[in-house]
Amino acid sequence: MPRPVQRSASGVATAIPPDVGSIIIVVATDAPLLPHQLKRLARRAGLAVGRLGGVASNSSGDIFIAFSTANARASRDSGLAQVSMVSNDQITPLFEATVQATEEAIVNAMLAARTMTGADDLTVYALPHDRLRAVLRKYGRLGP
């Protein structure tokens, strides 16, 4: 069943089936997080994809990674390293921010996309901005 954005693009010619494609999401933060916390943060990016209608189809090769710029001196070879970390009890706002920022980045990418022709003369057409905005507004993903 077509999802809302797919329906909004009906009539826009494309040679790419709707269930083909991948997304790579990089989450960068200056919050002091340890590797296991960054892994949890990266997983939250997938929630944004789902909120916008992505379903991680069989052919998708989605990749979510996260890194922190905090604790920059922890990698110096000086013997004992000290690091800071956000308490797990305080990490929920970072999860929420990750979902919101990822969702906004996806919408921005859809709006910035332009019609282009690539390998084998395959043309991919840009989404019609007026219809995309209307659908995002209808489903509560865009302001009034």
mmCIF file of N, CA and C in Angstrom:
data_model
loop_
_atom_site.group_PDB
_atom_site.id
_atom_site.type_symbol
_atom_site.label_atom_id
_atom_site.label_comp_id
_atom_site.label_asym_id
_atom_site.label_seq_id
_atom_site.Cartn_x
_atom_site.Cartn_y
_atom_site.Cartn_z
ATOM 1 N N MET A 1 0.841 -1.180 0.000
ATOM 2 C CA MET A 1 0.000 0.000 0.000
ATOM 3 C C MET A 1 0.886 1.243 0.000
ATOM 4 N N PRO A 2 0.651 2.168 -0.888
ATOM 5 C CA PRO A 2 1.486 3.375 -0.934
ATOM 6 C C PRO A 2 1.343 4.200 0.341
ATOM 7 N N ARG A 3 2.451 4.772 0.759
ATOM 8 C CA ARG A 3 2.467 5.636 1.935
ATOM 9 C C ARG A 3 2.147 7.064 1.505
ATOM 10 N N PRO A 4 1.838 7.954 2.474
ATOM 11 C CA PRO A 4 1.379 9.311 2.129
ATOM 12 C C PRO A 4 2.275 10.072 1.158
ATOM 13 N N VAL A 5 3.590 10.051 1.348
ATOM 14 C CA VAL A 5 4.458 10.806 0.446
ATOM 15 C C VAL A 5 4.457 10.169 -0.936
ATOM 16 N N GLN A 6 4.387 8.847 -0.990
ATOM 17 C CA GLN A 6 4.307 8.188 -2.294
ATOM 18 C C GLN A 6 3.040 8.604 -3.025
ATOM 19 N N ARG A 7 1.933 8.657 -2.293
ATOM 20 C CA ARG A 7 0.667 9.070 -2.918
ATOM 21 C C ARG A 7 0.754 10.511 -3.401
ATOM 22 N N SER A 8 1.443 11.361 -2.636
ATOM 23 C CA SER A 8 1.543 12.768 -3.027
ATOM 24 C C SER A 8 2.353 12.936 -4.300
ATOM 25 N N ALA A 9 3.211 11.977 -4.581
ATOM 26 C CA ALA A 9 4.063 12.062 -5.762
ATOM 27 C C ALA A 9 3.451 11.335 -6.952
ATOM 28 N N SER A 10 2.211 10.857 -6.809
ATOM 29 C CA SER A 10 1.596 10.147 -7.926
ATOM 30 C C SER A 10 1.550 11.068 -9.140
ATOM 31 N N GLY A 11 1.837 10.501 -10.274
ATOM 32 C CA GLY A 11 1.896 11.294 -11.487
ATOM 33 C C GLY A 11 3.298 11.782 -11.790
ATOM 34 N N VAL A 12 4.217 11.612 -10.840
ATOM 35 C CA VAL A 12 5.616 11.972 -11.073
ATOM 36 C C VAL A 12 6.300 10.707 -11.570
ATOM 37 N N ALA A 13 6.787 10.746 -12.787
ATOM 38 C CA ALA A 13 7.377 9.560 -13.400
ATOM 39 C C ALA A 13 8.660 9.166 -12.676
ATOM 40 N N THR A 14 8.809 7.883 -12.434
ATOM 41 C CA THR A 14 10.050 7.361 -11.863
ATOM 42 C C THR A 14 10.216 5.908 -12.273
ATOM 43 N N ALA A 15 11.439 5.502 -12.482
ATOM 44 C CA ALA A 15 11.716 4.119 -12.853
ATOM 45 C C ALA A 15 12.138 3.310 -11.633
ATOM 46 N N ILE A 16 12.149 3.933 -10.481
ATOM 47 C CA ILE A 16 12.588 3.246 -9.267
ATOM 48 C C ILE A 16 11.375 2.788 -8.483
ATOM 49 N N PRO A 17 11.283 1.490 -8.184
ATOM 50 C CA PRO A 17 10.158 1.003 -7.378
ATOM 51 C C PRO A 17 10.173 1.664 -5.993
ATOM 52 N N PRO A 18 9.006 1.861 -5.380
ATOM 53 C CA PRO A 18 8.933 2.572 -4.103
ATOM 54 C C PRO A 18 9.618 1.868 -2.941
ATOM 55 N N ASP A 19 9.875 0.566 -3.041
ATOM 56 C CA ASP A 19 10.500 -0.146 -1.926
ATOM 57 C C ASP A 19 12.004 -0.359 -2.130
ATOM 58 N N VAL A 20 12.611 0.405 -3.029
ATOM 59 C CA VAL A 20 14.035 0.283 -3.299
ATOM 60 C C VAL A 20 14.739 1.538 -2.801
ATOM 61 N N GLY A 21 15.847 1.337 -2.120
ATOM 62 C CA GLY A 21 16.620 2.481 -1.665
ATOM 63 C C GLY A 21 17.142 2.266 -0.264
ATOM 64 N N SER A 22 18.096 3.058 0.083
ATOM 65 C CA SER A 22 18.728 2.971 1.393
ATOM 66 C C SER A 22 18.939 4.368 1.937
ATOM 67 N N ILE A 23 19.189 4.442 3.219
ATOM 68 C CA ILE A 23 19.487 5.715 3.853
ATOM 69 C C ILE A 23 20.668 5.510 4.797
ATOM 70 N N ILE A 24 21.540 6.486 4.816
ATOM 71 C CA ILE A 24 22.664 6.491 5.754
ATOM 72 C C ILE A 24 22.463 7.703 6.653
ATOM 73 N N ILE A 25 22.421 7.465 7.954
ATOM 74 C CA ILE A 25 22.213 8.544 8.916
ATOM 75 C C ILE A 25 23.410 8.595 9.851
ATOM 76 N N VAL A 26 24.002 9.778 9.949
ATOM 77 C CA VAL A 26 25.124 10.007 10.852
ATOM 78 C C VAL A 26 24.655 10.971 11.931
ATOM 79 N N VAL A 27 24.718 10.526 13.184
ATOM 80 C CA VAL A 27 24.331 11.358 14.318
ATOM 81 C C VAL A 27 25.616 11.829 14.997
ATOM 82 N N ALA A 28 25.818 13.126 15.022
ATOM 83 C CA ALA A 28 27.005 13.702 15.662
ATOM 84 C C ALA A 28 26.550 14.535 16.859
ATOM 85 N N THR A 29 27.270 14.417 17.957
ATOM 86 C CA THR A 29 26.924 15.163 19.158
ATOM 87 C C THR A 29 28.182 15.571 19.908
ATOM 88 N N ASP A 30 28.048 16.615 20.706
ATOM 89 C CA ASP A 30 29.136 16.969 21.604
ATOM 90 C C ASP A 30 28.804 16.537 23.023
ATOM 91 N N ALA A 31 27.712 15.812 23.177
ATOM 92 C CA ALA A 31 27.369 15.262 24.491
ATOM 93 C C ALA A 31 28.366 14.159 24.829
ATOM 94 N N PRO A 32 28.822 14.098 26.072
ATOM 95 C CA PRO A 32 29.782 13.058 26.449
ATOM 96 C C PRO A 32 29.086 11.710 26.616
ATOM 97 N N LEU A 33 29.154 10.905 25.571
ATOM 98 C CA LEU A 33 28.525 9.594 25.579
ATOM 99 C C LEU A 33 29.563 8.508 25.369
ATOM 100 N N LEU A 34 29.343 7.384 26.002
ATOM 101 C CA LEU A 34 30.209 6.225 25.830
ATOM 102 C C LEU A 34 29.717 5.403 24.641
ATOM 103 N N PRO A 35 30.546 4.490 24.135
ATOM 104 C CA PRO A 35 30.159 3.737 22.931
ATOM 105 C C PRO A 35 28.794 3.050 23.014
ATOM 106 N N HIS A 36 28.475 2.432 24.141
ATOM 107 C CA HIS A 36 27.181 1.753 24.229
ATOM 108 C C HIS A 36 26.024 2.759 24.195
ATOM 109 N N GLN A 37 26.243 3.970 24.701
ATOM 110 C CA GLN A 37 25.214 5.000 24.647
ATOM 111 C C GLN A 37 25.058 5.535 23.225
ATOM 112 N N LEU A 38 26.160 5.660 22.517
ATOM 113 C CA LEU A 38 26.108 6.106 21.121
ATOM 114 C C LEU A 38 25.370 5.092 20.254
ATOM 115 N N LYS A 39 25.554 3.817 20.548
ATOM 116 C CA LYS A 39 24.838 2.775 19.813
ATOM 117 C C LYS A 39 23.331 2.921 20.033
ATOM 118 N N ARG A 40 22.940 3.198 21.263
ATOM 119 C CA ARG A 40 21.523 3.413 21.571
ATOM 120 C C ARG A 40 21.003 4.664 20.854
ATOM 121 N N LEU A 41 21.816 5.707 20.800
ATOM 122 C CA LEU A 41 21.437 6.947 20.127
ATOM 123 C C LEU A 41 21.222 6.694 18.631
ATOM 124 N N ALA A 42 22.149 5.965 18.012
ATOM 125 C CA ALA A 42 22.052 5.675 16.576
ATOM 126 C C ALA A 42 20.774 4.902 16.254
ATOM 127 N N ARG A 43 20.384 4.007 17.130
ATOM 128 C CA ARG A 43 19.166 3.231 16.889
ATOM 129 C C ARG A 43 17.922 4.117 16.853
ATOM 130 N N ARG A 44 17.949 5.205 17.585
ATOM 131 C CA ARG A 44 16.788 6.102 17.615
ATOM 132 C C ARG A 44 16.575 6.803 16.279
ATOM 133 N N ALA A 45 17.600 6.918 15.467
ATOM 134 C CA ALA A 45 17.457 7.559 14.155
ATOM 135 C C ALA A 45 16.449 6.803 13.289
ATOM 136 N N GLY A 46 16.391 5.506 13.448
ATOM 137 C CA GLY A 46 15.432 4.699 12.694
ATOM 138 C C GLY A 46 13.990 5.058 12.996
ATOM 139 N N LEU A 47 13.739 5.579 14.196
ATOM 140 C CA LEU A 47 12.376 5.998 14.539
ATOM 141 C C LEU A 47 11.926 7.148 13.634
ATOM 142 N N ALA A 48 12.842 8.047 13.306
ATOM 143 C CA ALA A 48 12.507 9.164 12.423
ATOM 144 C C ALA A 48 12.164 8.657 11.030
ATOM 145 N N VAL A 49 12.895 7.682 10.560
ATOM 146 C CA VAL A 49 12.605 7.104 9.244
ATOM 147 C C VAL A 49 11.197 6.517 9.252
ATOM 148 N N GLY A 50 10.872 5.793 10.296
ATOM 149 C CA GLY A 50 9.543 5.209 10.415
ATOM 150 C C GLY A 50 8.447 6.248 10.528
ATOM 151 N N ARG A 51 8.705 7.310 11.270
ATOM 152 C CA ARG A 51 7.698 8.374 11.424
ATOM 153 C C ARG A 51 7.364 9.028 10.089
ATOM 154 N N LEU A 52 8.324 9.013 9.164
ATOM 155 C CA LEU A 52 8.101 9.612 7.842
ATOM 156 C C LEU A 52 7.652 8.587 6.802
ATOM 157 N N GLY A 53 7.417 7.350 7.225
ATOM 158 C CA GLY A 53 6.850 6.349 6.321
ATOM 159 C C GLY A 53 7.809 5.289 5.832
ATOM 160 N N GLY A 54 9.084 5.354 6.214
ATOM 161 C CA GLY A 54 10.029 4.320 5.805
ATOM 162 C C GLY A 54 9.739 3.015 6.533
ATOM 163 N N VAL A 55 9.884 1.909 5.825
ATOM 164 C CA VAL A 55 9.575 0.610 6.431
ATOM 165 C C VAL A 55 10.746 -0.373 6.401
ATOM 166 N N ALA A 56 11.925 0.073 5.991
ATOM 167 C CA ALA A 56 13.097 -0.808 5.937
ATOM 168 C C ALA A 56 12.788 -2.075 5.144
ATOM 169 N N SER A 57 12.485 -1.893 3.881
ATOM 170 C CA SER A 57 12.121 -3.020 3.023
ATOM 171 C C SER A 57 13.290 -3.982 2.849
ATOM 172 N N ASN A 58 12.997 -5.092 2.224
ATOM 173 C CA ASN A 58 13.987 -6.147 2.035
ATOM 174 C C ASN A 58 15.239 -5.651 1.326
ATOM 175 N N SER A 59 15.091 -4.740 0.386
ATOM 176 C CA SER A 59 16.235 -4.297 -0.403
ATOM 177 C C SER A 59 17.003 -3.144 0.242
ATOM 178 N N SER A 60 16.502 -2.599 1.349
ATOM 179 C CA SER A 60 17.177 -1.438 1.929
ATOM 180 C C SER A 60 18.433 -1.858 2.680
ATOM 181 N N GLY A 61 19.443 -1.025 2.581
ATOM 182 C CA GLY A 61 20.699 -1.251 3.285
ATOM 183 C C GLY A 61 20.962 -0.101 4.229
ATOM 184 N N ASP A 62 19.995 0.185 5.075
ATOM 185 C CA ASP A 62 20.074 1.346 5.951
ATOM 186 C C ASP A 62 21.223 1.222 6.950
ATOM 187 N N ILE A 63 21.902 2.352 7.170
ATOM 188 C CA ILE A 63 23.026 2.401 8.103
ATOM 189 C C ILE A 63 22.824 3.588 9.027
ATOM 190 N N PHE A 64 22.921 3.346 10.320
ATOM 191 C CA PHE A 64 22.823 4.402 11.323
ATOM 192 C C PHE A 64 24.079 4.347 12.180
ATOM 193 N N ILE A 65 24.804 5.465 12.257
ATOM 194 C CA ILE A 65 25.991 5.529 13.111
ATOM 195 C C ILE A 65 25.929 6.806 13.943
ATOM 196 N N ALA A 66 26.632 6.790 15.059
ATOM 197 C CA ALA A 66 26.678 7.972 15.923
ATOM 198 C C ALA A 66 28.076 8.114 16.495
ATOM 199 N N PHE A 67 28.497 9.375 16.669
ATOM 200 C CA PHE A 67 29.774 9.636 17.319
ATOM 201 C C PHE A 67 29.672 10.884 18.168
ATOM 202 N N SER A 68 30.584 10.993 19.107
ATOM 203 C CA SER A 68 30.638 12.149 19.994
ATOM 204 C C SER A 68 32.002 12.808 19.875
ATOM 205 N N THR A 69 31.988 14.136 19.907
ATOM 206 C CA THR A 69 33.244 14.887 19.881
ATOM 207 C C THR A 69 33.739 15.196 21.294
ATOM 208 N N ALA A 70 32.982 14.777 22.296
ATOM 209 C CA ALA A 70 33.398 14.992 23.687
ATOM 210 C C ALA A 70 34.531 14.029 24.030
ATOM 211 N N ASN A 71 35.198 14.282 25.106
ATOM 212 C CA ASN A 71 36.287 13.431 25.594
ATOM 213 C C ASN A 71 37.412 13.288 24.571
ATOM 214 N N ALA A 72 37.738 14.372 23.922
ATOM 215 C CA ALA A 72 38.742 14.335 22.851
ATOM 216 C C ALA A 72 40.103 13.857 23.334
ATOM 217 N N ARG A 73 40.441 14.118 24.554
ATOM 218 C CA ARG A 73 41.767 13.750 25.053
ATOM 219 C C ARG A 73 41.837 12.324 25.591
ATOM 220 N N ALA A 74 40.725 11.629 25.585
ATOM 221 C CA ALA A 74 40.699 10.267 26.119
ATOM 222 C C ALA A 74 41.541 9.302 25.291
ATOM 223 N N SER A 75 41.789 9.622 24.037
ATOM 224 C CA SER A 75 42.539 8.703 23.186
ATOM 225 C C SER A 75 44.051 8.901 23.261
ATOM 226 N N ARG A 76 44.484 9.909 23.997
ATOM 227 C CA ARG A 76 45.928 10.122 24.116
ATOM 228 C C ARG A 76 46.560 8.967 24.884
ATOM 229 N N ASP A 77 47.721 8.559 24.435
ATOM 230 C CA ASP A 77 48.412 7.430 25.059
ATOM 231 C C ASP A 77 49.209 7.920 26.270
ATOM 232 N N SER A 78 48.472 8.139 27.355
ATOM 233 C CA SER A 78 49.155 8.611 28.562
ATOM 234 C C SER A 78 48.936 7.666 29.729
ATOM 235 N N GLY A 79 48.510 6.465 29.433
ATOM 236 C CA GLY A 79 48.286 5.494 30.502
ATOM 237 C C GLY A 79 46.825 5.448 30.897
ATOM 238 N N LEU A 80 46.466 6.216 31.908
ATOM 239 C CA LEU A 80 45.107 6.213 32.425
ATOM 240 C C LEU A 80 44.313 7.385 31.843
ATOM 241 N N ALA A 81 43.171 7.091 31.235
ATOM 242 C CA ALA A 81 42.348 8.135 30.639
ATOM 243 C C ALA A 81 41.127 8.395 31.512
ATOM 244 N N GLN A 82 40.697 9.639 31.545
ATOM 245 C CA GLN A 82 39.470 9.998 32.250
ATOM 246 C C GLN A 82 38.466 10.503 31.221
ATOM 247 N N VAL A 83 37.237 10.056 31.371
ATOM 248 C CA VAL A 83 36.179 10.483 30.456
ATOM 249 C C VAL A 83 34.962 10.948 31.256
ATOM 250 N N SER A 84 34.169 11.787 30.617
ATOM 251 C CA SER A 84 32.885 12.195 31.171
ATOM 252 C C SER A 84 31.814 11.436 30.419
ATOM 253 N N MET A 85 30.671 11.261 31.052
ATOM 254 C CA MET A 85 29.549 10.616 30.368
ATOM 255 C C MET A 85 28.241 11.137 30.940
ATOM 256 N N VAL A 86 27.246 11.155 30.074
ATOM 257 C CA VAL A 86 25.899 11.480 30.506
ATOM 258 C C VAL A 86 25.347 10.251 31.207
ATOM 259 N N SER A 87 24.695 10.461 32.324
ATOM 260 C CA SER A 87 24.055 9.363 33.043
ATOM 261 C C SER A 87 22.943 8.770 32.183
ATOM 262 N N ASN A 88 22.781 7.462 32.225
ATOM 263 C CA ASN A 88 21.696 6.828 31.473
ATOM 264 C C ASN A 88 20.341 7.388 31.888
ATOM 265 N N ASP A 89 20.210 7.816 33.137
ATOM 266 C CA ASP A 89 18.950 8.392 33.607
ATOM 267 C C ASP A 89 18.663 9.744 32.953
ATOM 268 N N GLN A 90 19.661 10.359 32.340
ATOM 269 C CA GLN A 90 19.503 11.688 31.736
ATOM 270 C C GLN A 90 19.586 11.665 30.209
ATOM 271 N N ILE A 91 19.537 10.487 29.602
ATOM 272 C CA ILE A 91 19.792 10.385 28.165
ATOM 273 C C ILE A 91 18.537 10.528 27.299
ATOM 274 N N THR A 92 17.363 10.422 27.882
ATOM 275 C CA THR A 92 16.124 10.485 27.096
ATOM 276 C C THR A 92 16.016 11.752 26.244
ATOM 277 N N PRO A 93 16.348 12.943 26.764
ATOM 278 C CA PRO A 93 16.273 14.130 25.895
ATOM 279 C C PRO A 93 17.182 14.026 24.664
ATOM 280 N N LEU A 94 18.296 13.338 24.783
ATOM 281 C CA LEU A 94 19.171 13.147 23.621
ATOM 282 C C LEU A 94 18.520 12.215 22.600
ATOM 283 N N PHE A 95 17.800 11.207 23.081
ATOM 284 C CA PHE A 95 17.056 10.332 22.167
ATOM 285 C C PHE A 95 16.003 11.135 21.417
ATOM 286 N N GLU A 96 15.259 11.961 22.157
ATOM 287 C CA GLU A 96 14.214 12.775 21.538
ATOM 288 C C GLU A 96 14.812 13.731 20.512
ATOM 289 N N ALA A 97 15.914 14.356 20.854
ATOM 290 C CA ALA A 97 16.568 15.300 19.931
ATOM 291 C C ALA A 97 17.059 14.579 18.680
ATOM 292 N N THR A 98 17.540 13.359 18.834
ATOM 293 C CA THR A 98 18.015 12.575 17.691
ATOM 294 C C THR A 98 16.878 12.302 16.725
ATOM 295 N N VAL A 99 15.734 11.887 17.245
ATOM 296 C CA VAL A 99 14.581 11.602 16.388
ATOM 297 C C VAL A 99 14.136 12.875 15.670
ATOM 298 N N GLN A 100 14.010 13.968 16.411
ATOM 299 C CA GLN A 100 13.548 15.221 15.801
ATOM 300 C C GLN A 100 14.525 15.753 14.748
ATOM 301 N N ALA A 101 15.810 15.737 15.068
ATOM 302 C CA ALA A 101 16.810 16.250 14.126
ATOM 303 C C ALA A 101 16.891 15.374 12.878
ATOM 304 N N THR A 102 16.783 14.069 13.056
ATOM 305 C CA THR A 102 16.838 13.155 11.916
ATOM 306 C C THR A 102 15.617 13.346 11.022
ATOM 307 N N GLU A 103 14.463 13.474 11.637
ATOM 308 C CA GLU A 103 13.245 13.690 10.866
ATOM 309 C C GLU A 103 13.351 14.986 10.053
ATOM 310 N N GLU A 104 13.842 16.031 10.682
ATOM 311 C CA GLU A 104 13.995 17.304 9.964
ATOM 312 C C GLU A 104 15.012 17.188 8.836
ATOM 313 N N ALA A 105 16.092 16.468 9.070
ATOM 314 C CA ALA A 105 17.112 16.306 8.027
ATOM 315 C C ALA A 105 16.560 15.549 6.820
ATOM 316 N N ILE A 106 15.726 14.556 7.074
ATOM 317 C CA ILE A 106 15.131 13.796 5.967
ATOM 318 C C ILE A 106 14.197 14.686 5.149
ATOM 319 N N VAL A 107 13.350 15.441 5.843
ATOM 320 C CA VAL A 107 12.433 16.342 5.135
ATOM 321 C C VAL A 107 13.229 17.373 4.340
ATOM 322 N N ASN A 108 14.278 17.939 4.954
ATOM 323 C CA ASN A 108 15.114 18.913 4.239
ATOM 324 C C ASN A 108 15.732 18.298 2.988
ATOM 325 N N ALA A 109 16.184 17.060 3.089
ATOM 326 C CA ALA A 109 16.784 16.390 1.929
ATOM 327 C C ALA A 109 15.747 16.172 0.832
ATOM 328 N N MET A 110 14.523 15.811 1.231
ATOM 329 C CA MET A 110 13.480 15.618 0.214
ATOM 330 C C MET A 110 13.154 16.927 -0.489
ATOM 331 N N LEU A 111 13.151 18.016 0.265
ATOM 332 C CA LEU A 111 12.831 19.309 -0.334
ATOM 333 C C LEU A 111 13.987 19.868 -1.156
ATOM 334 N N ALA A 112 15.214 19.490 -0.819
ATOM 335 C CA ALA A 112 16.376 20.004 -1.546
ATOM 336 C C ALA A 112 16.658 19.207 -2.820
ATOM 337 N N ALA A 113 16.098 18.026 -2.915
ATOM 338 C CA ALA A 113 16.374 17.162 -4.065
ATOM 339 C C ALA A 113 15.888 17.800 -5.361
ATOM 340 N N ARG A 114 16.638 17.594 -6.406
ATOM 341 C CA ARG A 114 16.290 18.094 -7.733
ATOM 342 C C ARG A 114 16.247 16.916 -8.705
ATOM 343 N N THR A 115 15.508 17.086 -9.764
ATOM 344 C CA THR A 115 15.463 16.053 -10.792
ATOM 345 C C THR A 115 16.871 15.836 -11.320
ATOM 346 N N MET A 116 17.255 14.569 -11.471
ATOM 347 C CA MET A 116 18.597 14.280 -11.974
ATOM 348 C C MET A 116 18.600 12.996 -12.786
ATOM 349 N N THR A 117 19.557 12.914 -13.675
ATOM 350 C CA THR A 117 19.755 11.722 -14.479
ATOM 351 C C THR A 117 21.109 11.146 -14.130
ATOM 352 N N GLY A 118 21.122 9.835 -13.851
ATOM 353 C CA GLY A 118 22.350 9.182 -13.420
ATOM 354 C C GLY A 118 22.776 8.081 -14.361
ATOM 355 N N ALA A 119 23.365 7.053 -13.785
ATOM 356 C CA ALA A 119 23.876 5.923 -14.553
ATOM 357 C C ALA A 119 22.762 5.289 -15.384
ATOM 358 N N ASP A 120 23.136 4.781 -16.533
ATOM 359 C CA ASP A 120 22.196 4.128 -17.464
ATOM 360 C C ASP A 120 21.035 5.046 -17.848
ATOM 361 N N ASP A 121 21.281 6.358 -17.819
ATOM 362 C CA ASP A 121 20.270 7.350 -18.170
ATOM 363 C C ASP A 121 18.991 7.245 -17.339
ATOM 364 N N LEU A 122 19.119 6.768 -16.122
ATOM 365 C CA LEU A 122 17.981 6.685 -15.207
ATOM 366 C C LEU A 122 17.697 8.074 -14.649
ATOM 367 N N THR A 123 16.491 8.542 -14.861
ATOM 368 C CA THR A 123 16.093 9.861 -14.358
ATOM 369 C C THR A 123 15.223 9.690 -13.130
ATOM 370 N N VAL A 124 15.576 10.403 -12.088
ATOM 371 C CA VAL A 124 14.789 10.433 -10.864
ATOM 372 C C VAL A 124 14.283 11.855 -10.713
ATOM 373 N N TYR A 125 12.976 11.983 -10.572
ATOM 374 C CA TYR A 125 12.352 13.300 -10.542
ATOM 375 C C TYR A 125 12.190 13.801 -9.111
ATOM 376 N N ALA A 126 12.380 15.081 -8.938
ATOM 377 C CA ALA A 126 12.199 15.704 -7.625
ATOM 378 C C ALA A 126 10.734 15.616 -7.222
ATOM 379 N N LEU A 127 10.506 15.567 -5.942
ATOM 380 C CA LEU A 127 9.134 15.571 -5.442
ATOM 381 C C LEU A 127 8.513 16.947 -5.663
ATOM 382 N N PRO A 128 7.249 16.983 -5.984
ATOM 383 C CA PRO A 128 6.580 18.271 -6.125
ATOM 384 C C PRO A 128 6.425 18.918 -4.738
ATOM 385 N N HIS A 129 7.110 20.036 -4.528
ATOM 386 C CA HIS A 129 7.181 20.644 -3.192
ATOM 387 C C HIS A 129 5.817 20.991 -2.610
ATOM 388 N N ASP A 130 4.935 21.510 -3.412
ATOM 389 C CA ASP A 130 3.628 21.900 -2.884
ATOM 390 C C ASP A 130 2.864 20.692 -2.357
ATOM 391 N N ARG A 131 2.890 19.592 -3.091
ATOM 392 C CA ARG A 131 2.184 18.387 -2.636
ATOM 393 C C ARG A 131 2.867 17.761 -1.435
ATOM 394 N N LEU A 132 4.201 17.784 -1.410
ATOM 395 C CA LEU A 132 4.934 17.225 -0.269
ATOM 396 C C LEU A 132 4.615 18.012 1.001
ATOM 397 N N ARG A 133 4.637 19.331 0.913
ATOM 398 C CA ARG A 133 4.321 20.154 2.087
ATOM 399 C C ARG A 133 2.897 19.888 2.570
ATOM 400 N N ALA A 134 1.969 19.758 1.645
ATOM 401 C CA ALA A 134 0.573 19.509 2.019
ATOM 402 C C ALA A 134 0.428 18.182 2.766
ATOM 403 N N VAL A 135 1.100 17.166 2.278
ATOM 404 C CA VAL A 135 1.008 15.855 2.923
ATOM 405 C C VAL A 135 1.684 15.873 4.296
ATOM 406 N N LEU A 136 2.835 16.517 4.402
ATOM 407 C CA LEU A 136 3.518 16.593 5.700
ATOM 408 C C LEU A 136 2.662 17.367 6.699
ATOM 409 N N ARG A 137 2.021 18.402 6.247
ATOM 410 C CA ARG A 137 1.132 19.192 7.125
ATOM 411 C C ARG A 137 -0.058 18.342 7.549
ATOM 412 N N LYS A 138 -0.651 17.625 6.610
ATOM 413 C CA LYS A 138 -1.834 16.794 6.888
ATOM 414 C C LYS A 138 -1.538 15.750 7.967
ATOM 415 N N TYR A 139 -0.335 15.187 7.963
ATOM 416 C CA TYR A 139 0.011 14.140 8.919
ATOM 417 C C TYR A 139 0.788 14.679 10.116
ATOM 418 N N GLY A 140 0.720 16.000 10.325
ATOM 419 C CA GLY A 140 1.298 16.591 11.520
ATOM 420 C C GLY A 140 2.812 16.623 11.544
ATOM 421 N N ARG A 141 3.451 16.621 10.394
ATOM 422 C CA ARG A 141 4.911 16.628 10.324
ATOM 423 C C ARG A 141 5.465 17.968 9.871
ATOM 424 N N LEU A 142 4.568 18.959 9.721
ATOM 425 C CA LEU A 142 4.969 20.287 9.287
ATOM 426 C C LEU A 142 4.061 21.279 9.993
ATOM 427 N N GLY A 143 4.589 22.405 10.347
ATOM 428 C CA GLY A 143 3.792 23.422 11.041
ATOM 429 C C GLY A 143 2.608 23.882 10.207
ATOM 430 N N PRO A 144 1.752 24.709 10.805
ATOM 431 C CA PRO A 144 0.528 25.163 10.114
ATOM 432 C C PRO A 144 0.805 26.005 8.890
#
